[in-house]
Amino acid sequence: MRLTVVGCAGSTTGPDSACSSYLVEEDGHRLVLDLGAGASGPLQRYADPLDIDTVILSHSHSDHWGDMTQLGYHRARAGKPVAVLGPSDMHAVLTTNPDTFDATVATAGDRTIGPFAVRLGRVRHGNLECWATRIGDALCYTADTEPCPEIEELAAGCRVLLAEACGSDVDGPLRGHLTAGDAGRLAARSGARLLVLTHLRAWQDPLALLAEADAVAGCPVVLATPGLRVAL
């Protein structure tokens, strides 16, 4: 199983990265976690859009789903819709184009997607419905969330924690988001072997966020960068 960071910018595209998008591959199955603004272009470096099997969308902010319309143009050539799992408030473009998107509303709990054992947990991102994803014991993707029991439960025992870091402890607590310190403490409590900080905002100092998380994580910490690949 392999994780590839397609885009890791938070809130808006950055000068060097598209917004949040992550490709997970195993046994020929290609699962995309979020496809935020700008991500459909760099995704093509790592997978043919016609070969994407499933997309899980965490929530309806455009930095997490905005390039689904571009993926739709590619999928229209395939003659086969891509399976999309997402929040109940998914944009209408995803639910009214059945020839392009086979959309299903997310619910909490376990399911099998291709070779992946997937568990979704609803986390706390303001008043918006938002879903974090666990894939076996290999990976937990926090999506956008403030510290909450739901993300603690979902992350417990994961090997790799892919966690947003939207600010520093000196800015927090942040409503609906993790600070880098929050991400580090979550990694420590979960027993993760690697913490990958993502959803990095262009106006923040990534090295400062890295240092803050590294001080408390109890495991190696790296910054997500486009093209980063991690064996899971």
mmCIF file of C-alpha atoms in Angstrom:
data_model
loop_
_atom_site.group_PDB
_atom_site.id
_atom_site.type_symbol
_atom_site.label_atom_id
_atom_site.label_comp_id
_atom_site.label_asym_id
_atom_site.label_seq_id
_atom_site.Cartn_x
_atom_site.Cartn_y
_atom_site.Cartn_z
ATOM 1 C CA MET A 1 0.000 0.000 0.000
ATOM 2 C CA ARG A 2 1.304 3.451 -0.864
ATOM 3 C CA LEU A 3 0.303 7.027 -0.058
ATOM 4 C CA THR A 4 1.133 9.842 -2.477
ATOM 5 C CA VAL A 5 0.567 13.480 -1.587
ATOM 6 C CA VAL A 6 -1.021 15.143 -4.620
ATOM 7 C CA GLY A 7 -1.730 18.480 -2.934
ATOM 8 C CA CYS A 8 -1.204 19.674 0.623
ATOM 9 C CA ALA A 9 -2.146 23.362 0.683
ATOM 10 C CA GLY A 10 -4.837 24.447 3.116
ATOM 11 C CA SER A 11 -7.718 26.852 2.582
ATOM 12 C CA THR A 12 -6.348 28.033 -0.765
ATOM 13 C CA THR A 13 -3.815 26.865 -3.294
ATOM 14 C CA GLY A 14 -0.235 27.814 -2.535
ATOM 15 C CA PRO A 15 2.568 28.888 -4.864
ATOM 16 C CA ASP A 16 3.914 25.347 -4.942
ATOM 17 C CA SER A 17 0.930 23.136 -4.170
ATOM 18 C CA ALA A 18 -2.665 22.388 -4.979
ATOM 19 C CA CYS A 19 -5.131 21.995 -2.143
ATOM 20 C CA SER A 20 -5.653 18.790 -0.184
ATOM 21 C CA SER A 21 -5.566 15.547 -2.166
ATOM 22 C CA TYR A 22 -4.014 12.186 -1.403
ATOM 23 C CA LEU A 23 -3.744 9.035 -3.506
ATOM 24 C CA VAL A 24 -3.732 5.630 -1.797
ATOM 25 C CA GLU A 25 -2.916 2.588 -3.930
ATOM 26 C CA GLU A 26 -2.937 -1.147 -3.325
ATOM 27 C CA ASP A 27 -3.357 -4.135 -5.652
ATOM 28 C CA GLY A 28 -4.165 -1.860 -8.580
ATOM 29 C CA HIS A 29 -6.967 -0.007 -6.771
ATOM 30 C CA ARG A 30 -6.628 3.775 -6.678
ATOM 31 C CA LEU A 31 -8.416 5.598 -3.881
ATOM 32 C CA VAL A 32 -8.302 9.398 -3.691
ATOM 33 C CA LEU A 33 -8.877 11.156 -0.375
ATOM 34 C CA ASP A 34 -10.176 14.628 -1.247
ATOM 35 C CA LEU A 35 -9.586 16.431 -4.527
ATOM 36 C CA GLY A 36 -9.240 20.068 -3.621
ATOM 37 C CA ALA A 37 -8.789 23.100 -5.834
ATOM 38 C CA GLY A 38 -5.998 22.642 -8.353
ATOM 39 C CA ALA A 39 -5.400 18.957 -7.596
ATOM 40 C CA SER A 40 -6.726 17.344 -10.784
ATOM 41 C CA GLY A 41 -3.687 18.476 -12.764
ATOM 42 C CA PRO A 42 -0.916 17.078 -10.543
ATOM 43 C CA LEU A 43 -2.985 13.937 -9.923
ATOM 44 C CA GLN A 44 -2.232 13.022 -13.537
ATOM 45 C CA ARG A 45 1.471 12.696 -12.660
ATOM 46 C CA TYR A 46 0.637 9.690 -10.512
ATOM 47 C CA ALA A 47 -2.477 8.105 -12.029
ATOM 48 C CA ASP A 48 -4.580 8.295 -15.166
ATOM 49 C CA PRO A 49 -7.883 9.947 -14.185
ATOM 50 C CA LEU A 50 -9.659 7.132 -16.009
ATOM 51 C CA ASP A 51 -8.067 4.660 -13.590
ATOM 52 C CA ILE A 52 -9.281 6.305 -10.367
ATOM 53 C CA ASP A 53 -11.605 3.806 -8.707
ATOM 54 C CA THR A 54 -12.947 5.693 -5.693
ATOM 55 C CA VAL A 55 -12.922 9.195 -4.245
ATOM 56 C CA ILE A 56 -13.720 9.916 -0.595
ATOM 57 C CA LEU A 57 -14.555 13.559 0.063
ATOM 58 C CA SER A 58 -14.244 14.731 3.637
ATOM 59 C CA HIS A 59 -16.467 17.808 3.387
ATOM 60 C CA SER A 60 -17.923 20.452 1.129
ATOM 61 C CA HIS A 61 -15.295 23.197 1.349
ATOM 62 C CA SER A 62 -13.781 23.735 -2.102
ATOM 63 C CA ASP A 63 -10.206 23.207 -0.917
ATOM 64 C CA HIS A 64 -11.251 19.567 -0.432
ATOM 65 C CA TRP A 65 -13.553 18.859 -3.363
ATOM 66 C CA GLY A 66 -13.239 21.722 -5.875
ATOM 67 C CA ASP A 67 -11.451 19.820 -8.655
ATOM 68 C CA MET A 68 -14.048 17.071 -8.851
ATOM 69 C CA THR A 69 -15.604 18.962 -11.752
ATOM 70 C CA GLN A 70 -12.319 18.658 -13.655
ATOM 71 C CA LEU A 71 -12.112 14.956 -12.856
ATOM 72 C CA GLY A 72 -15.637 14.716 -14.223
ATOM 73 C CA TYR A 73 -14.500 15.926 -17.637
ATOM 74 C CA HIS A 74 -11.985 13.091 -17.768
ATOM 75 C CA ARG A 75 -14.478 10.531 -16.520
ATOM 76 C CA ALA A 76 -16.980 11.506 -19.191
ATOM 77 C CA ARG A 77 -14.547 9.878 -21.634
ATOM 78 C CA ALA A 78 -14.452 6.650 -19.666
ATOM 79 C CA GLY A 79 -18.065 5.592 -20.099
ATOM 80 C CA LYS A 80 -18.006 4.533 -16.464
ATOM 81 C CA PRO A 81 -18.695 6.715 -13.409
ATOM 82 C CA VAL A 82 -16.209 7.041 -10.589
ATOM 83 C CA ALA A 83 -17.477 6.016 -7.150
ATOM 84 C CA VAL A 84 -17.694 9.001 -4.801
ATOM 85 C CA LEU A 85 -18.335 8.807 -1.074
ATOM 86 C CA GLY A 86 -18.951 12.110 0.648
ATOM 87 C CA PRO A 87 -21.015 14.257 2.999
ATOM 88 C CA SER A 88 -24.754 14.641 2.694
ATOM 89 C CA ASP A 89 -24.271 18.232 1.533
ATOM 90 C CA MET A 90 -22.146 17.243 -1.466
ATOM 91 C CA HIS A 91 -22.326 19.773 -4.273
ATOM 92 C CA ALA A 92 -25.166 19.128 -6.708
ATOM 93 C CA VAL A 93 -22.704 18.570 -9.565
ATOM 94 C CA LEU A 94 -21.695 15.295 -7.897
ATOM 95 C CA THR A 95 -25.206 13.991 -7.336
ATOM 96 C CA THR A 96 -26.909 15.008 -10.565
ATOM 97 C CA ASN A 97 -24.429 13.487 -13.024
ATOM 98 C CA PRO A 98 -24.850 9.713 -12.595
ATOM 99 C CA ASP A 99 -22.980 8.980 -15.815
ATOM 100 C CA THR A 100 -19.907 10.651 -14.322
ATOM 101 C CA PHE A 101 -20.212 10.214 -10.562
ATOM 102 C CA ASP A 102 -21.703 7.306 -8.631
ATOM 103 C CA ALA A 103 -22.264 9.300 -5.447
ATOM 104 C CA THR A 104 -23.034 7.775 -2.045
ATOM 105 C CA VAL A 105 -23.603 9.673 1.192
ATOM 106 C CA ALA A 106 -21.046 8.855 3.867
ATOM 107 C CA THR A 107 -22.042 7.222 7.125
ATOM 108 C CA ALA A 108 -19.994 6.318 10.170
ATOM 109 C CA GLY A 109 -18.565 2.829 10.420
ATOM 110 C CA ASP A 110 -16.687 0.177 8.498
ATOM 111 C CA ARG A 111 -16.862 -0.732 4.824
ATOM 112 C CA THR A 112 -14.741 -2.485 2.235
ATOM 113 C CA ILE A 113 -13.590 -0.477 -0.774
ATOM 114 C CA GLY A 114 -11.597 -2.617 -3.177
ATOM 115 C CA PRO A 115 -8.707 -4.031 -1.127
ATOM 116 C CA PHE A 116 -9.114 -1.431 1.611
ATOM 117 C CA ALA A 117 -10.790 -1.836 4.988
ATOM 118 C CA VAL A 118 -12.143 1.689 5.448
ATOM 119 C CA ARG A 119 -13.677 3.277 8.510
ATOM 120 C CA LEU A 120 -15.217 6.738 8.480
ATOM 121 C CA GLY A 121 -15.706 8.907 11.530
ATOM 122 C CA ARG A 122 -17.572 12.190 11.675
ATOM 123 C CA VAL A 123 -15.274 14.825 13.135
ATOM 124 C CA ARG A 124 -15.784 18.425 14.229
ATOM 125 C CA HIS A 125 -15.253 21.143 11.644
ATOM 126 C CA GLY A 126 -17.464 23.929 12.851
ATOM 127 C CA ASN A 127 -21.085 23.325 11.862
ATOM 128 C CA LEU A 128 -20.109 21.492 8.687
ATOM 129 C CA GLU A 129 -20.442 17.738 8.181
ATOM 130 C CA CYS A 130 -16.890 16.389 7.884
ATOM 131 C CA TRP A 131 -15.505 12.850 7.682
ATOM 132 C CA ALA A 132 -12.078 11.553 8.670
ATOM 133 C CA THR A 133 -10.874 8.294 7.114
ATOM 134 C CA ARG A 134 -9.067 5.289 8.555
ATOM 135 C CA ILE A 135 -7.614 2.662 6.207
ATOM 136 C CA GLY A 136 -6.852 -0.555 8.055
ATOM 137 C CA ASP A 137 -4.084 -0.070 10.590
ATOM 138 C CA ALA A 138 -2.002 1.751 7.996
ATOM 139 C CA LEU A 139 -3.371 5.274 7.747
ATOM 140 C CA CYS A 140 -5.608 7.794 9.443
ATOM 141 C CA TYR A 141 -6.435 11.003 7.579
ATOM 142 C CA THR A 142 -7.883 13.566 9.966
ATOM 143 C CA ALA A 143 -9.450 15.825 7.339
ATOM 144 C CA ASP A 144 -10.333 19.181 8.968
ATOM 145 C CA THR A 145 -11.194 18.859 12.637
ATOM 146 C CA GLU A 146 -10.628 20.384 16.007
ATOM 147 C CA PRO A 147 -9.518 18.030 18.790
ATOM 148 C CA CYS A 148 -12.410 15.720 19.614
ATOM 149 C CA PRO A 149 -13.105 12.186 20.898
ATOM 150 C CA GLU A 150 -14.096 11.061 17.403
ATOM 151 C CA ILE A 151 -10.659 11.687 15.880
ATOM 152 C CA GLU A 152 -8.956 10.197 18.939
ATOM 153 C CA GLU A 153 -10.902 6.968 18.454
ATOM 154 C CA LEU A 154 -10.311 6.831 14.707
ATOM 155 C CA ALA A 155 -6.565 7.483 14.977
ATOM 156 C CA ALA A 156 -5.816 5.005 17.769
ATOM 157 C CA GLY A 157 -3.292 2.406 16.645
ATOM 158 C CA CYS A 158 -2.663 3.795 13.153
ATOM 159 C CA ARG A 159 0.858 3.564 11.748
ATOM 160 C CA VAL A 160 0.775 6.794 9.730
ATOM 161 C CA LEU A 161 -1.203 9.835 10.816
ATOM 162 C CA LEU A 162 -1.909 12.320 8.026
ATOM 163 C CA ALA A 163 -3.022 15.344 10.010
ATOM 164 C CA GLU A 164 -3.854 18.914 9.212
ATOM 165 C CA ALA A 165 -1.800 21.612 10.909
ATOM 166 C CA CYS A 166 -3.591 24.918 10.461
ATOM 167 C CA GLY A 167 -1.726 26.965 13.002
ATOM 168 C CA SER A 168 0.361 27.038 16.139
ATOM 169 C CA ASP A 169 -0.592 26.497 19.739
ATOM 170 C CA VAL A 170 -0.026 30.212 20.314
ATOM 171 C CA ASP A 171 -2.927 30.836 17.902
ATOM 172 C CA GLY A 172 -5.235 28.295 19.444
ATOM 173 C CA PRO A 173 -7.375 26.620 20.271
ATOM 174 C CA LEU A 174 -8.559 26.833 16.688
ATOM 175 C CA ARG A 175 -12.239 26.361 15.935
ATOM 176 C CA GLY A 176 -12.655 23.452 13.559
ATOM 177 C CA HIS A 177 -8.938 22.837 13.033
ATOM 178 C CA LEU A 178 -5.867 21.297 14.630
ATOM 179 C CA THR A 179 -2.786 23.259 15.544
ATOM 180 C CA ALA A 180 0.553 21.607 14.837
ATOM 181 C CA GLY A 181 0.770 20.910 18.556
ATOM 182 C CA ASP A 182 -2.644 19.276 18.495
ATOM 183 C CA ALA A 183 -1.495 17.061 15.621
ATOM 184 C CA GLY A 184 1.655 16.103 17.494
ATOM 185 C CA ARG A 185 -0.223 15.231 20.670
ATOM 186 C CA LEU A 186 -2.744 13.203 18.667
ATOM 187 C CA ALA A 187 0.130 11.272 17.096
ATOM 188 C CA ALA A 188 1.617 10.561 20.517
ATOM 189 C CA ARG A 189 -1.665 9.310 21.942
ATOM 190 C CA SER A 190 -2.452 7.215 18.874
ATOM 191 C CA GLY A 191 0.916 5.468 18.888
ATOM 192 C CA ALA A 192 1.577 6.491 15.289
ATOM 193 C CA ARG A 193 4.981 5.666 13.849
ATOM 194 C CA LEU A 194 4.959 8.648 11.487
ATOM 195 C CA LEU A 195 3.137 11.986 11.496
ATOM 196 C CA VAL A 196 2.681 13.801 8.196
ATOM 197 C CA LEU A 197 1.573 17.418 8.598
ATOM 198 C CA THR A 198 -0.656 18.676 5.803
ATOM 199 C CA HIS A 199 -3.273 21.351 4.949
ATOM 200 C CA LEU A 200 -0.405 23.826 5.193
ATOM 201 C CA ARG A 201 -1.407 27.438 4.710
ATOM 202 C CA ALA A 202 0.847 29.504 2.455
ATOM 203 C CA TRP A 203 1.040 32.417 4.903
ATOM 204 C CA GLN A 204 2.304 30.289 7.796
ATOM 205 C CA ASP A 205 5.835 29.128 8.562
ATOM 206 C CA PRO A 206 5.896 25.365 7.877
ATOM 207 C CA LEU A 207 9.193 24.850 9.690
ATOM 208 C CA ALA A 208 7.763 26.406 12.840
ATOM 209 C CA LEU A 209 4.763 24.098 12.607
ATOM 210 C CA LEU A 210 7.084 21.137 12.081
ATOM 211 C CA ALA A 211 9.125 22.052 15.165
ATOM 212 C CA GLU A 212 5.999 22.436 17.299
ATOM 213 C CA ALA A 213 4.626 19.042 16.320
ATOM 214 C CA ASP A 214 8.008 17.334 16.556
ATOM 215 C CA ALA A 215 8.436 18.476 20.155
ATOM 216 C CA VAL A 216 5.421 16.459 21.330
ATOM 217 C CA ALA A 217 4.694 13.735 18.750
ATOM 218 C CA GLY A 218 6.938 10.974 20.055
ATOM 219 C CA CYS A 219 7.539 9.767 16.476
ATOM 220 C CA PRO A 220 9.146 11.126 13.311
ATOM 221 C CA VAL A 221 7.311 14.108 11.816
ATOM 222 C CA VAL A 222 7.513 15.306 8.215
ATOM 223 C CA LEU A 223 5.860 18.058 6.226
ATOM 224 C CA ALA A 224 3.650 16.974 3.365
ATOM 225 C CA THR A 225 4.982 18.121 0.008
ATOM 226 C CA PRO A 226 3.553 17.441 -3.446
ATOM 227 C CA GLY A 227 4.870 14.105 -4.663
ATOM 228 C CA LEU A 228 5.789 12.795 -1.211
ATOM 229 C CA ARG A 229 5.326 9.024 -1.201
ATOM 230 C CA VAL A 230 5.024 6.890 1.924
ATOM 231 C CA ALA A 231 4.917 3.095 2.019
ATOM 232 C CA LEU A 232 2.080 2.122 4.336
#
